[in-house]
Amino acid sequence: MQPGAQFHGIRDYREVMPGVLYRGGANNGRAPLNRAELDALCDAGIGTAIYLYNTQFPGPSTIHCSKGSLDYIYRGWEGRGRAAVHQQIYNAIKQKSPPVFIHCWNGIHATGAVAGPTEDFQGNIRLGFTFTTSIDRTAFGVAWNAKLPSGGNALADQVELTIELEFIRAS
């Protein structure tokens, strides 16, 4: 799979945590992945694909291929859905189960990377996360702008946010 490119119709495919978590978007509007896209994920060794919306979701299914099988499920990102997604990712790490693929409609809402867990020089277990997303600042009431002498606006409406977190396990 080529990060950032289309992968058998899946838009903006990204590797979040190598061998564990991947993300992207359907290339068919506001709908779940189609059978060809699910077959491609299965053939790539993905074990679970999670749709983060319930729009047009036909219900859970299992796709079988030469690499094994892929479970396609819906888990909303609100409430208990987030914990269920985290559990799937945890299982992929701890039980060395096949990777997880999460997707939204377009694959551009958020991305992230996970570093660790790792042990530092003092024996502490550390885990790091980097999340990047793009928002329309005008949707939050930040509408100020100024024209540049050369034309165009001083500020773009799309703003990229990056959050970096590091956790240390309590002793």
PDB file of C-alpha atoms in Angstrom:
ATOM      1  CA  MET A   1       0.000   0.000   0.000  1.00  0.00           C
ATOM      2  CA  GLN A   2       1.307   3.436  -0.913  1.00  0.00           C
ATOM      3  CA  PRO A   3       0.776   5.977   1.917  1.00  0.00           C
ATOM      4  CA  GLY A   4      -1.097   9.129   0.941  1.00  0.00           C
ATOM      5  CA  ALA A   5      -2.223   7.696  -2.387  1.00  0.00           C
ATOM      6  CA  GLN A   6      -5.283   5.834  -3.505  1.00  0.00           C
ATOM      7  CA  PHE A   7      -5.201   2.143  -2.711  1.00  0.00           C
ATOM      8  CA  HIS A   8      -7.772   0.240  -4.776  1.00  0.00           C
ATOM      9  CA  GLY A   9     -10.158   3.206  -4.433  1.00  0.00           C
ATOM     10  CA  ILE A  10      -9.429   3.953  -0.775  1.00  0.00           C
ATOM     11  CA  ARG A  11      -8.632   7.666  -0.502  1.00  0.00           C
ATOM     12  CA  ASP A  12      -5.681   9.123   1.379  1.00  0.00           C
ATOM     13  CA  TYR A  13      -4.424   5.804   2.780  1.00  0.00           C
ATOM     14  CA  ARG A  14      -2.038   6.368   5.734  1.00  0.00           C
ATOM     15  CA  GLU A  15       0.018   4.153   7.997  1.00  0.00           C
ATOM     16  CA  VAL A  16      -0.563   5.268  11.586  1.00  0.00           C
ATOM     17  CA  MET A  17       1.332   2.554  13.467  1.00  0.00           C
ATOM     18  CA  PRO A  18       3.278   0.109  11.261  1.00  0.00           C
ATOM     19  CA  GLY A  19       1.811  -3.378  11.277  1.00  0.00           C
ATOM     20  CA  VAL A  20      -0.978  -2.326  13.660  1.00  0.00           C
ATOM     21  CA  LEU A  21      -3.104   0.619  12.486  1.00  0.00           C
ATOM     22  CA  TYR A  22      -3.911   2.181   9.105  1.00  0.00           C
ATOM     23  CA  ARG A  23      -6.522   4.730   8.076  1.00  0.00           C
ATOM     24  CA  GLY A  24      -8.129   6.205   4.990  1.00  0.00           C
ATOM     25  CA  GLY A  25     -11.450   7.055   3.391  1.00  0.00           C
ATOM     26  CA  ALA A  26     -14.001   5.631   1.037  1.00  0.00           C
ATOM     27  CA  ASN A  27     -13.925   7.040  -2.467  1.00  0.00           C
ATOM     28  CA  ASN A  28     -17.666   6.839  -2.992  1.00  0.00           C
ATOM     29  CA  GLY A  29     -19.074   9.853  -1.159  1.00  0.00           C
ATOM     30  CA  ARG A  30     -20.620   9.435   2.244  1.00  0.00           C
ATOM     31  CA  ALA A  31     -20.760   5.675   2.250  1.00  0.00           C
ATOM     32  CA  PRO A  32     -18.894   2.659   3.599  1.00  0.00           C
ATOM     33  CA  LEU A  33     -16.199   0.821   1.663  1.00  0.00           C
ATOM     34  CA  ASN A  34     -17.352  -1.273  -1.265  1.00  0.00           C
ATOM     35  CA  ARG A  35     -16.604  -4.969  -1.773  1.00  0.00           C
ATOM     36  CA  ALA A  36     -13.568  -4.366  -4.021  1.00  0.00           C
ATOM     37  CA  GLU A  37     -12.005  -2.065  -1.403  1.00  0.00           C
ATOM     38  CA  LEU A  38     -12.666  -4.602   1.365  1.00  0.00           C
ATOM     39  CA  ASP A  39     -11.175  -7.389  -0.794  1.00  0.00           C
ATOM     40  CA  ALA A  40      -8.046  -5.254  -1.347  1.00  0.00           C
ATOM     41  CA  LEU A  41      -7.647  -4.664   2.411  1.00  0.00           C
ATOM     42  CA  CYS A  42      -8.081  -8.377   3.100  1.00  0.00           C
ATOM     43  CA  ASP A  43      -5.489  -9.241   0.434  1.00  0.00           C
ATOM     44  CA  ALA A  44      -3.123  -6.732   2.109  1.00  0.00           C
ATOM     45  CA  GLY A  45      -3.402  -8.655   5.405  1.00  0.00           C
ATOM     46  CA  ILE A  46      -5.717  -6.272   7.295  1.00  0.00           C
ATOM     47  CA  GLY A  47      -7.810  -8.208   9.841  1.00  0.00           C
ATOM     48  CA  THR A  48     -10.407  -5.617  10.860  1.00  0.00           C
ATOM     49  CA  ALA A  49     -11.823  -2.600   9.042  1.00  0.00           C
ATOM     50  CA  ILE A  50     -13.805  -0.138  11.156  1.00  0.00           C
ATOM     51  CA  TYR A  51     -16.229   2.378   9.655  1.00  0.00           C
ATOM     52  CA  LEU A  52     -16.485   5.432  11.922  1.00  0.00           C
ATOM     53  CA  TYR A  53     -19.962   6.473  10.721  1.00  0.00           C
ATOM     54  CA  ASN A  54     -23.214   4.543  10.474  1.00  0.00           C
ATOM     55  CA  THR A  55     -24.369   6.212   7.238  1.00  0.00           C
ATOM     56  CA  GLN A  56     -25.501   3.511   4.789  1.00  0.00           C
ATOM     57  CA  PHE A  57     -23.641   0.821   6.774  1.00  0.00           C
ATOM     58  CA  PRO A  58     -25.138  -2.525   5.711  1.00  0.00           C
ATOM     59  CA  GLY A  59     -24.153  -4.294   8.926  1.00  0.00           C
ATOM     60  CA  PRO A  60     -21.095  -6.261  10.009  1.00  0.00           C
ATOM     61  CA  SER A  61     -19.597  -8.683   7.526  1.00  0.00           C
ATOM     62  CA  THR A  62     -16.608 -10.972   7.110  1.00  0.00           C
ATOM     63  CA  ILE A  63     -14.611 -11.010   3.867  1.00  0.00           C
ATOM     64  CA  HIS A  64     -12.523 -14.109   3.085  1.00  0.00           C
ATOM     65  CA  CYS A  65      -9.411 -14.008   0.908  1.00  0.00           C
ATOM     66  CA  SER A  66      -6.112 -15.828   0.332  1.00  0.00           C
ATOM     67  CA  LYS A  67      -4.516 -13.991   3.312  1.00  0.00           C
ATOM     68  CA  GLY A  68      -7.288 -14.989   5.746  1.00  0.00           C
ATOM     69  CA  SER A  69     -10.307 -12.878   6.586  1.00  0.00           C
ATOM     70  CA  LEU A  70     -11.312  -9.313   7.308  1.00  0.00           C
ATOM     71  CA  ASP A  71     -14.085  -8.318   9.724  1.00  0.00           C
ATOM     72  CA  TYR A  72     -15.885  -5.137   8.657  1.00  0.00           C
ATOM     73  CA  ILE A  73     -17.632  -3.388  11.540  1.00  0.00           C
ATOM     74  CA  TYR A  74     -19.114  -0.028  12.499  1.00  0.00           C
ATOM     75  CA  ARG A  75     -17.942   1.770  15.622  1.00  0.00           C
ATOM     76  CA  GLY A  76     -18.945   5.394  16.085  1.00  0.00           C
ATOM     77  CA  TRP A  77     -16.273   7.650  17.504  1.00  0.00           C
ATOM     78  CA  GLU A  78     -18.621   8.942  20.201  1.00  0.00           C
ATOM     79  CA  GLY A  79     -19.233   7.326  23.590  1.00  0.00           C
ATOM     80  CA  ARG A  80     -18.313   3.647  23.853  1.00  0.00           C
ATOM     81  CA  GLY A  81     -17.308   3.456  20.191  1.00  0.00           C
ATOM     82  CA  ARG A  82     -13.965   5.125  20.842  1.00  0.00           C
ATOM     83  CA  ALA A  83     -13.133   2.627  23.602  1.00  0.00           C
ATOM     84  CA  ALA A  84     -14.098  -0.260  21.307  1.00  0.00           C
ATOM     85  CA  VAL A  85     -11.769   1.059  18.587  1.00  0.00           C
ATOM     86  CA  HIS A  86      -8.964   1.464  21.126  1.00  0.00           C
ATOM     87  CA  GLN A  87      -9.547  -2.136  22.279  1.00  0.00           C
ATOM     88  CA  GLN A  88      -9.213  -3.404  18.683  1.00  0.00           C
ATOM     89  CA  ILE A  89      -5.911  -1.521  18.333  1.00  0.00           C
ATOM     90  CA  TYR A  90      -4.701  -2.800  21.715  1.00  0.00           C
ATOM     91  CA  ASN A  91      -5.525  -6.379  20.652  1.00  0.00           C
ATOM     92  CA  ALA A  92      -3.575  -5.932  17.414  1.00  0.00           C
ATOM     93  CA  ILE A  93      -0.544  -4.868  19.468  1.00  0.00           C
ATOM     94  CA  LYS A  94      -0.788  -7.240  22.434  1.00  0.00           C
ATOM     95  CA  GLN A  95      -2.046 -10.363  20.685  1.00  0.00           C
ATOM     96  CA  LYS A  96      -0.118  -9.667  17.477  1.00  0.00           C
ATOM     97  CA  SER A  97      -3.390 -10.028  15.570  1.00  0.00           C
ATOM     98  CA  PRO A  98      -3.703  -8.697  12.006  1.00  0.00           C
ATOM     99  CA  PRO A  99      -3.681  -4.909  11.557  1.00  0.00           C
ATOM    100  CA  VAL A 100      -6.718  -2.646  11.963  1.00  0.00           C
ATOM    101  CA  PHE A 101      -7.921  -0.195   9.303  1.00  0.00           C
ATOM    102  CA  ILE A 102     -10.200   2.676  10.370  1.00  0.00           C
ATOM    103  CA  HIS A 103     -11.949   4.891   7.870  1.00  0.00           C
ATOM    104  CA  CYS A 104     -14.206   7.846   7.472  1.00  0.00           C
ATOM    105  CA  TRP A 105     -15.744   9.167   4.260  1.00  0.00           C
ATOM    106  CA  ASN A 106     -12.728  10.933   2.790  1.00  0.00           C
ATOM    107  CA  GLY A 107      -9.740   9.852   4.892  1.00  0.00           C
ATOM    108  CA  ILE A 108      -8.661  13.428   5.586  1.00  0.00           C
ATOM    109  CA  HIS A 109     -10.204  14.191   8.958  1.00  0.00           C
ATOM    110  CA  ALA A 110      -7.368  13.079  11.165  1.00  0.00           C
ATOM    111  CA  THR A 111      -4.132  11.206  11.122  1.00  0.00           C
ATOM    112  CA  GLY A 112      -1.748  10.177  13.827  1.00  0.00           C
ATOM    113  CA  ALA A 113       1.324   8.246  14.756  1.00  0.00           C
ATOM    114  CA  VAL A 114       2.192   6.158  17.778  1.00  0.00           C
ATOM    115  CA  ALA A 115       5.709   5.758  19.155  1.00  0.00           C
ATOM    116  CA  GLY A 116       6.388   3.097  21.733  1.00  0.00           C
ATOM    117  CA  PRO A 117       5.779   1.812  24.201  1.00  0.00           C
ATOM    118  CA  THR A 118       9.474   1.976  24.910  1.00  0.00           C
ATOM    119  CA  GLU A 119      11.732   2.004  27.944  1.00  0.00           C
ATOM    120  CA  ASP A 120      13.834   5.103  28.593  1.00  0.00           C
ATOM    121  CA  PHE A 121      17.307   5.213  30.166  1.00  0.00           C
ATOM    122  CA  GLN A 122      15.788   5.374  33.683  1.00  0.00           C
ATOM    123  CA  GLY A 123      13.590   2.297  33.197  1.00  0.00           C
ATOM    124  CA  ASN A 124      10.341   4.256  32.679  1.00  0.00           C
ATOM    125  CA  ILE A 125       7.861   3.004  30.095  1.00  0.00           C
ATOM    126  CA  ARG A 126       6.932   5.800  27.670  1.00  0.00           C
ATOM    127  CA  LEU A 127       4.301   6.049  24.961  1.00  0.00           C
ATOM    128  CA  GLY A 128       4.085   8.913  22.484  1.00  0.00           C
ATOM    129  CA  PHE A 129       1.321  10.045  20.122  1.00  0.00           C
ATOM    130  CA  THR A 130       1.252  12.640  17.372  1.00  0.00           C
ATOM    131  CA  PHE A 131      -2.100  13.704  15.928  1.00  0.00           C
ATOM    132  CA  THR A 132      -2.632  16.040  13.003  1.00  0.00           C
ATOM    133  CA  THR A 133      -5.925  17.297  11.650  1.00  0.00           C
ATOM    134  CA  SER A 134      -7.159  20.076   9.433  1.00  0.00           C
ATOM    135  CA  ILE A 135     -10.099  22.320  10.318  1.00  0.00           C
ATOM    136  CA  ASP A 136     -11.928  25.216   8.706  1.00  0.00           C
ATOM    137  CA  ARG A 137     -11.286  28.099  11.099  1.00  0.00           C
ATOM    138  CA  THR A 138     -14.373  29.964   9.874  1.00  0.00           C
ATOM    139  CA  ALA A 139     -16.555  27.133  11.219  1.00  0.00           C
ATOM    140  CA  PHE A 140     -15.374  28.229  14.679  1.00  0.00           C
ATOM    141  CA  GLY A 141     -16.149  31.915  14.159  1.00  0.00           C
ATOM    142  CA  VAL A 142     -12.579  32.951  13.281  1.00  0.00           C
ATOM    143  CA  ALA A 143     -13.384  34.902  10.126  1.00  0.00           C
ATOM    144  CA  TRP A 144     -10.915  37.812  10.207  1.00  0.00           C
ATOM    145  CA  ASN A 145      -8.716  38.172   7.152  1.00  0.00           C
ATOM    146  CA  ALA A 146      -6.801  40.833   5.243  1.00  0.00           C
ATOM    147  CA  LYS A 147      -5.975  41.240   1.583  1.00  0.00           C
ATOM    148  CA  LEU A 148      -2.307  41.034   0.637  1.00  0.00           C
ATOM    149  CA  PRO A 149      -0.859  43.746  -1.638  1.00  0.00           C
ATOM    150  CA  SER A 150      -0.024  41.057  -4.192  1.00  0.00           C
ATOM    151  CA  GLY A 151      -3.591  39.693  -4.050  1.00  0.00           C
ATOM    152  CA  GLY A 152      -5.079  36.838  -2.093  1.00  0.00           C
ATOM    153  CA  ASN A 153      -5.736  36.608   1.624  1.00  0.00           C
ATOM    154  CA  ALA A 154      -3.293  36.785   4.512  1.00  0.00           C
ATOM    155  CA  LEU A 155      -4.837  33.704   6.167  1.00  0.00           C
ATOM    156  CA  ALA A 156      -6.145  30.467   4.700  1.00  0.00           C
ATOM    157  CA  ASP A 157      -9.493  29.144   5.914  1.00  0.00           C
ATOM    158  CA  GLN A 158      -8.021  25.641   6.393  1.00  0.00           C
ATOM    159  CA  VAL A 159      -5.770  25.419   9.458  1.00  0.00           C
ATOM    160  CA  GLU A 160      -3.628  22.410  10.366  1.00  0.00           C
ATOM    161  CA  LEU A 161      -3.446  21.447  14.048  1.00  0.00           C
ATOM    162  CA  THR A 162      -0.780  19.136  15.465  1.00  0.00           C
ATOM    163  CA  ILE A 163      -0.904  17.679  18.971  1.00  0.00           C
ATOM    164  CA  GLU A 164       2.006  15.763  20.458  1.00  0.00           C
ATOM    165  CA  LEU A 165       1.504  13.783  23.671  1.00  0.00           C
ATOM    166  CA  GLU A 166       3.911  11.712  25.737  1.00  0.00           C
ATOM    167  CA  PHE A 167       2.874   9.470  28.600  1.00  0.00           C
ATOM    168  CA  ILE A 168       4.993   7.817  31.288  1.00  0.00           C
ATOM    169  CA  ARG A 169       3.618   4.748  33.087  1.00  0.00           C
ATOM    170  CA  ALA A 170       3.171   5.376  36.804  1.00  0.00           C
ATOM    171  CA  SER A 171       5.492   3.329  39.027  1.00  0.00           C
TER     172      SER A 171
END
